[in-house]
Amino acid sequence: MSMTARRVFHLHLVSDATGETLNAVARAACAQYEDAQPIEHVYALVRGPKQLERVLTEIEAAPGMVMFTMVNVELRQRLEARCLELQTPCISVLDPVMVALGTYLGKESSHKPGSQHTMNAEYFGRIEALNYTMAHDDGQSAGDLDQADIILVGVSRTSKTPTCIYLANRGIKAANIPIVPGVVLPPDLETAKHPLIVGLTTSPDRLIAIRKNRLLSLHENTETSYVNHDAVDEEVAFARRLCARHGWPVIDVTRRSIEETAAAVLNLYNERQKVI
């Protein structure tokens, strides 16, 4: 559908923290309406009256849907009251979840903005995972691959790096290693016992299209085996045979987003953890 056929509307996202949760919820919801195009106005770290007044001024100047995550009662009441005056819909996206969770636990929430970003052991675990992942990208190894939680293997341009970074942000130490015919894999990959090793593959046609775009971005137009159909067919088949020989599960990423690929990898990882 063309952009001109879409309904364009203003979407105000107001948060007293980083806004990551709110942005994710808003975009997930908007993705369900293909004929709508939001103009996002993002306001993060709104924790005082002056900051809120600036937000209200912008909402008044460009009326539209307001979604928020705010735990300060006075600020949220002011936001809701002003939106009511402007006849603008105003929704707290976490309220239904918080109410249900509080009822189940029989407790009230802490009312601390940005509580999910507290620098606790989990936070530092994610930082450690990210550092490990960046140091073990694209075949880099210091002989410590057995310290990884997950290792992704696959031919070039099968989204190994972005998937690993996504996993690292979930606290998973993830390394990735390219499979290249004729190139020996790192010795510590063969002996690694701790990590789950997963192969990523894709259709040759899709792989060629991605690689051609990559070459164009580098201003390269030379025809090489990197984008030759027969060579790519054999490369993909070689990688599949390698994974089958080692008993590594394989995920086809042809029609998967990075998030979907990571979710599939995590499912395999969690199932493995139950067995160990």
Coordinates of N, CA and C in Angstrom, one line a residue, residues 51-195:
Q51 N 9.0 19.5 32.6 CA 9.2 18.6 31.5 C 7.8 18.2 31.0
L52 N 6.9 17.9 31.9 CA 5.5 17.6 31.5 C 4.8 18.7 30.7
E53 N 5.0 19.9 31.2 CA 4.4 21.1 30.5 C 4.9 21.2 29.1
R54 N 6.1 20.9 28.8 CA 6.6 20.9 27.5 C 5.9 19.9 26.6
V55 N 5.7 18.7 27.2 CA 5.1 17.6 26.5 C 3.6 18.0 26.2
L56 N 2.9 18.6 27.2 CA 1.5 19.0 27.0 C 1.4 20.1 25.9
T57 N 2.4 21.0 25.8 CA 2.4 22.0 24.8 C 2.5 21.4 23.4
E58 N 3.3 20.4 23.3 CA 3.5 19.7 22.0 C 2.3 18.9 21.6
I59 N 1.7 18.3 22.6 CA 0.4 17.5 22.3 C -0.7 18.4 21.9
E60 N -0.8 19.6 22.5 CA -1.8 20.5 22.1 C -1.5 21.0 20.7
A61 N -0.3 21.2 20.3 CA 0.1 21.7 19.0 C -0.2 20.7 17.9
A62 N 0.0 19.4 18.2 CA -0.2 18.3 17.3 C -1.1 17.2 17.9
P63 N -2.4 17.4 18.0 CA -3.2 16.4 18.7 C -3.2 15.1 18.1
G64 N -3.2 14.1 19.0 CA -3.2 12.7 18.5 C -3.2 11.7 19.6
M65 N -3.0 10.5 19.3 CA -3.0 9.4 20.4 C -1.9 9.6 21.3
V66 N -2.2 9.5 22.7 CA -1.1 9.6 23.7 C -1.0 8.3 24.4
M67 N 0.2 7.7 24.4 CA 0.5 6.5 25.2 C 1.6 6.8 26.2
F68 N 1.5 6.3 27.4 CA 2.5 6.7 28.4 C 2.8 5.6 29.4
T69 N 4.0 5.7 30.0 CA 4.3 4.9 31.1 C 4.9 5.8 32.2
M70 N 4.1 6.1 33.2 CA 4.5 7.1 34.2 C 4.0 6.5 35.6
V71 N 4.9 6.5 36.6 CA 4.5 6.0 37.9 C 4.2 7.1 38.9
N72 N 4.6 8.3 38.6 CA 4.3 9.5 39.5 C 2.8 9.8 39.3
V73 N 2.1 9.7 40.4 CA 0.6 9.8 40.4 C 0.2 11.3 39.9
E74 N 0.9 12.3 40.5 CA 0.5 13.7 40.2 C 0.8 14.0 38.7
L75 N 1.9 13.5 38.2 CA 2.2 13.8 36.8 C 1.3 13.1 35.8
R76 N 1.0 11.9 36.1 CA 0.1 11.2 35.2 C -1.4 11.7 35.3
Q77 N -1.8 12.1 36.5 CA -3.1 12.7 36.6 C -3.2 14.0 35.8
R78 N -2.1 14.8 35.8 CA -2.1 16.1 35.1 C -2.1 15.8 33.6
L79 N -1.4 14.8 33.2 CA -1.4 14.4 31.7 C -2.8 13.9 31.3
E80 N -3.4 13.0 32.1 CA -4.7 12.5 31.8 C -5.7 13.6 31.8
A81 N -5.7 14.5 32.7 CA -6.7 15.6 32.8 C -6.6 16.5 31.6
R82 N -5.3 16.9 31.2 CA -5.2 17.8 30.0 C -5.6 17.1 28.7
C83 N -5.3 15.8 28.6 CA -5.7 15.1 27.4 C -7.2 15.0 27.3
L84 N -7.9 14.9 28.5 CA -9.3 14.9 28.6 C -9.9 16.2 28.1
E85 N -9.3 17.3 28.5 CA -9.7 18.6 28.0 C -9.5 18.8 26.5
L86 N -8.5 18.2 26.0 CA -8.2 18.3 24.6 C -9.0 17.2 23.8
Q87 N -9.7 16.4 24.5 CA -10.4 15.3 23.9 C -9.5 14.4 23.0
T88 N -8.3 14.1 23.6 CA -7.3 13.3 23.0 C -7.2 12.0 23.8
P89 N -7.3 10.8 23.1 CA -7.2 9.5 23.9 C -5.8 9.4 24.5
C90 N -5.8 8.9 25.8 CA -4.6 8.9 26.6 C -4.6 7.5 27.3
I91 N -3.6 6.7 27.1 CA -3.6 5.3 27.6 C -2.3 5.0 28.3
S92 N -2.4 4.5 29.5 CA -1.2 3.9 30.2 C -1.1 2.5 29.8
V93 N 0.0 2.2 29.1 CA 0.1 0.8 28.5 C 0.4 -0.3 29.5
L94 N 0.9 0.1 30.6 CA 1.3 -0.9 31.6 C 0.2 -1.2 32.7
D95 N -0.8 -0.3 32.7 CA -1.8 -0.4 33.8 C -2.4 -1.8 33.8
P96 N -2.9 -2.3 32.7 CA -3.6 -3.7 32.8 C -2.7 -4.7 33.3
V97 N -1.4 -4.7 32.9 CA -0.5 -5.7 33.4 C -0.1 -5.5 34.9
M98 N 0.1 -4.3 35.3 CA 0.4 -4.0 36.7 C -0.7 -4.3 37.6
V99 N -2.0 -4.0 37.2 CA -3.1 -4.4 38.0 C -3.2 -5.9 38.2
A100 N -3.1 -6.6 37.1 CA -3.3 -8.0 37.1 C -2.2 -8.7 38.0
L101 N -0.9 -8.2 37.8 CA 0.2 -8.7 38.5 C 0.1 -8.4 40.0
G102 N -0.3 -7.2 40.3 CA -0.5 -6.8 41.7 C -1.6 -7.6 42.4
T103 N -2.7 -7.9 41.7 CA -3.7 -8.7 42.2 C -3.3 -10.1 42.5
Y104 N -2.5 -10.6 41.6 CA -2.0 -12.0 41.7 C -1.0 -12.1 42.9
L105 N -0.1 -11.1 43.0 CA 0.9 -11.2 44.1 C 0.4 -10.7 45.4
G106 N -0.7 -9.9 45.4 CA -1.3 -9.3 46.6 C -0.4 -8.2 47.1
K107 N 0.3 -7.5 46.2 CA 1.2 -6.4 46.6 C 1.0 -5.2 45.6
E108 N 1.5 -4.1 46.1 CA 1.5 -2.9 45.3 C 2.9 -2.7 44.6
S109 N 3.0 -2.1 43.5 CA 4.3 -1.9 42.8 C 5.1 -0.9 43.6
S110 N 6.4 -0.8 43.2 CA 7.3 0.1 43.9 C 7.2 1.6 43.5
H111 N 6.5 1.8 42.4 CA 6.3 3.2 41.9 C 7.7 3.9 41.6
K112 N 8.7 3.1 41.2 CA 10.0 3.7 40.8 C 10.1 3.7 39.3
P113 N 10.3 4.9 38.8 CA 10.5 5.0 37.3 C 11.8 4.3 36.9
G114 N 11.7 3.6 35.7 CA 12.9 3.0 35.2 C 13.4 1.8 36.1
S115 N 12.5 1.2 36.8 CA 13.0 0.1 37.7 C 13.7 -1.0 37.0
Q116 N 13.3 -1.3 35.7 CA 13.9 -2.4 35.0 C 15.3 -2.1 34.5
H117 N 15.7 -0.8 34.7 CA 17.1 -0.5 34.3 C 18.0 -0.4 35.6
T118 N 17.6 -0.9 36.7 CA 18.4 -0.8 37.9 C 19.7 -1.6 37.6
M119 N 20.9 -1.0 38.1 CA 22.2 -1.6 37.9 C 22.4 -2.7 38.9
N120 N 21.8 -3.8 38.7 CA 22.0 -5.0 39.5 C 22.8 -6.0 38.9
A121 N 22.9 -7.2 39.4 CA 23.7 -8.3 38.9 C 23.2 -8.6 37.4
E122 N 21.9 -8.6 37.2 CA 21.4 -8.9 35.9 C 21.9 -7.9 34.8
Y123 N 21.9 -6.6 35.2 CA 22.4 -5.5 34.3 C 23.8 -5.8 34.0
F124 N 24.7 -6.0 35.0 CA 26.1 -6.2 34.7 C 26.3 -7.5 33.9
G125 N 25.4 -8.5 34.1 CA 25.5 -9.7 33.3 C 25.3 -9.4 31.9
R126 N 24.3 -8.6 31.5 CA 24.1 -8.2 30.1 C 25.3 -7.5 29.5
I127 N 25.9 -6.6 30.3 CA 27.1 -5.9 29.9 C 28.2 -6.9 29.6
E128 N 28.4 -7.9 30.5 CA 29.4 -8.9 30.3 C 29.2 -9.7 29.0
A129 N 27.9 -10.0 28.8 CA 27.5 -10.8 27.7 C 27.8 -10.0 26.4
L130 N 27.5 -8.7 26.4 CA 27.7 -7.9 25.2 C 29.2 -7.8 24.9
N131 N 30.0 -7.6 25.9 CA 31.5 -7.5 25.7 C 32.0 -8.8 25.1
Y132 N 31.5 -10.0 25.6 CA 31.9 -11.3 25.1 C 31.5 -11.4 23.7
T133 N 30.3 -11.1 23.4 CA 29.8 -11.2 22.0 C 30.5 -10.4 21.0
M134 N 30.8 -9.1 21.4 CA 31.6 -8.3 20.4 C 33.0 -8.8 20.2
A135 N 33.6 -9.4 21.3 CA 34.9 -9.9 21.1 C 35.0 -11.2 20.4
H136 N 33.8 -11.9 20.2 CA 33.8 -13.2 19.5 C 32.9 -13.1 18.2
D137 N 32.9 -12.0 17.6 CA 32.2 -11.8 16.3 C 32.9 -12.3 15.1
D138 N 32.2 -12.9 14.2 CA 32.8 -13.3 12.9 C 34.0 -14.1 13.0
G139 N 34.0 -15.1 13.9 CA 35.1 -16.1 14.0 C 36.2 -15.7 14.9
Q140 N 36.2 -14.5 15.5 CA 37.2 -14.2 16.5 C 37.1 -15.1 17.7
S141 N 38.3 -15.6 18.1 CA 38.3 -16.6 19.2 C 39.7 -16.5 19.8
A142 N 39.6 -16.6 21.2 CA 40.9 -16.6 21.9 C 41.0 -17.9 22.6
G143 N 40.4 -19.0 22.0 CA 40.5 -20.3 22.6 C 39.5 -20.5 23.7
D144 N 38.5 -19.6 23.9 CA 37.6 -19.6 25.0 C 36.1 -19.8 24.5
L145 N 35.9 -20.4 23.4 CA 34.5 -20.6 22.9 C 33.7 -21.4 23.9
D146 N 34.3 -22.2 24.7 CA 33.5 -23.0 25.6 C 32.8 -22.2 26.7
Q147 N 33.2 -20.9 26.8 CA 32.6 -20.0 27.8 C 31.3 -19.4 27.2
A148 N 31.1 -19.6 25.9 CA 29.8 -19.0 25.3 C 28.6 -19.8 25.8
D149 N 27.5 -19.2 25.8 CA 26.2 -19.9 26.0 C 25.7 -20.4 24.7
I150 N 25.8 -19.6 23.6 CA 25.3 -20.0 22.3 C 26.4 -19.6 21.3
I151 N 26.6 -20.5 20.3 CA 27.4 -20.2 19.2 C 26.6 -20.3 17.9
L152 N 26.6 -19.3 17.1 CA 25.9 -19.4 15.8 C 26.9 -19.6 14.7
V153 N 26.6 -20.5 13.8 CA 27.5 -20.8 12.7 C 26.6 -20.7 11.4
G154 N 27.2 -20.3 10.3 CA 26.5 -20.2 9.0 C 27.3 -19.5 8.0
V155 N 26.9 -19.6 6.8 CA 27.6 -18.9 5.7 C 27.4 -17.4 5.8
S156 N 28.2 -16.6 5.1 CA 28.2 -15.2 5.2 C 26.8 -14.6 4.9
R157 N 26.4 -13.6 5.6 CA 25.2 -12.8 5.4 C 23.9 -13.6 5.8
T158 N 24.0 -14.4 6.9 CA 22.8 -15.1 7.4 C 22.4 -14.5 8.7
S159 N 22.7 -13.2 9.0 CA 22.3 -12.5 10.2 C 22.9 -13.0 11.5
K160 N 24.1 -13.6 11.4 CA 24.7 -14.1 12.6 C 25.0 -13.0 13.6
T161 N 25.6 -11.9 13.1 CA 26.1 -10.9 14.1 C 24.9 -10.1 14.7
P162 N 23.9 -9.6 14.0 CA 22.8 -8.9 14.7 C 22.0 -9.8 15.6
T163 N 21.9 -11.1 15.2 CA 21.2 -12.1 16.1 C 22.0 -12.2 17.4
C164 N 23.3 -12.3 17.3 CA 24.1 -12.5 18.5 C 24.0 -11.2 19.4
I165 N 24.0 -10.1 18.8 CA 23.9 -8.8 19.6 C 22.6 -8.8 20.3
Y166 N 21.5 -9.2 19.6 CA 20.2 -9.2 20.2 C 20.2 -10.2 21.4
L167 N 20.8 -11.3 21.3 CA 20.9 -12.3 22.4 C 21.7 -11.8 23.5
A168 N 22.8 -11.0 23.2 CA 23.6 -10.5 24.3 C 22.9 -9.5 25.1
N169 N 22.0 -8.8 24.5 CA 21.1 -7.8 25.2 C 20.1 -8.5 26.1
R170 N 20.0 -9.8 25.9 CA 19.2 -10.7 26.8 C 20.0 -11.4 27.9
G171 N 21.4 -11.0 27.9 CA 22.2 -11.6 28.9 C 22.9 -12.9 28.4
I172 N 22.8 -13.2 27.1 CA 23.4 -14.5 26.6 C 24.7 -14.2 25.9
K173 N 25.7 -14.9 26.4 CA 27.1 -14.8 25.7 C 27.0 -15.6 24.4
A174 N 27.0 -14.8 23.3 CA 26.9 -15.4 22.0 C 28.0 -15.1 21.1
A175 N 28.6 -16.2 20.5 CA 29.7 -16.0 19.5 C 29.1 -16.5 18.2
N176 N 29.8 -16.0 17.1 CA 29.4 -16.5 15.8 C 30.6 -16.7 14.9
I177 N 30.5 -17.8 14.1 CA 31.6 -18.3 13.3 C 31.1 -18.5 11.9
P178 N 31.7 -17.9 10.9 CA 31.3 -18.1 9.5 C 31.8 -19.5 9.0
I179 N 30.9 -20.1 8.2 CA 31.2 -21.4 7.5 C 31.7 -21.1 6.1
V180 N 32.9 -21.3 5.8 CA 33.5 -21.1 4.5 C 34.1 -22.4 4.0
P181 N 33.6 -22.9 2.8 CA 34.2 -24.1 2.3 C 35.7 -24.0 2.1
G182 N 36.4 -25.0 2.6 CA 37.8 -25.0 2.5 C 38.6 -24.3 3.7
V183 N 37.8 -23.6 4.5 CA 38.4 -23.0 5.7 C 38.1 -23.8 7.0
V184 N 39.1 -24.1 7.7 CA 39.0 -25.0 8.9 C 38.3 -24.2 10.0
L185 N 37.4 -24.8 10.7 CA 36.7 -24.2 11.8 C 37.7 -24.1 13.0
P186 N 37.5 -23.1 13.9 CA 38.4 -23.0 15.1 C 38.4 -24.3 15.9
P187 N 39.5 -24.8 16.3 CA 39.7 -26.1 17.0 C 38.8 -26.1 18.3
D188 N 38.6 -25.0 19.0 CA 37.9 -25.0 20.2 C 36.4 -25.1 20.0
L189 N 35.9 -24.9 18.7 CA 34.5 -25.1 18.4 C 34.2 -26.6 18.4
E190 N 35.2 -27.4 17.9 CA 35.0 -28.8 17.8 C 34.9 -29.4 19.2
T191 N 35.6 -28.8 20.1 CA 35.7 -29.4 21.5 C 34.8 -28.8 22.5
A192 N 34.1 -27.7 22.1 CA 33.2 -27.0 23.0 C 32.1 -27.9 23.5
K193 N 31.9 -28.0 24.8 CA 30.8 -28.8 25.4 C 29.7 -28.0 26.0
H194 N 30.0 -26.8 26.5 CA 29.1 -26.0 27.2 C 28.0 -25.3 26.3
P195 N 28.5 -24.6 25.2 CA 27.5 -23.8 24.4 C 26.6 -24.7 23.6

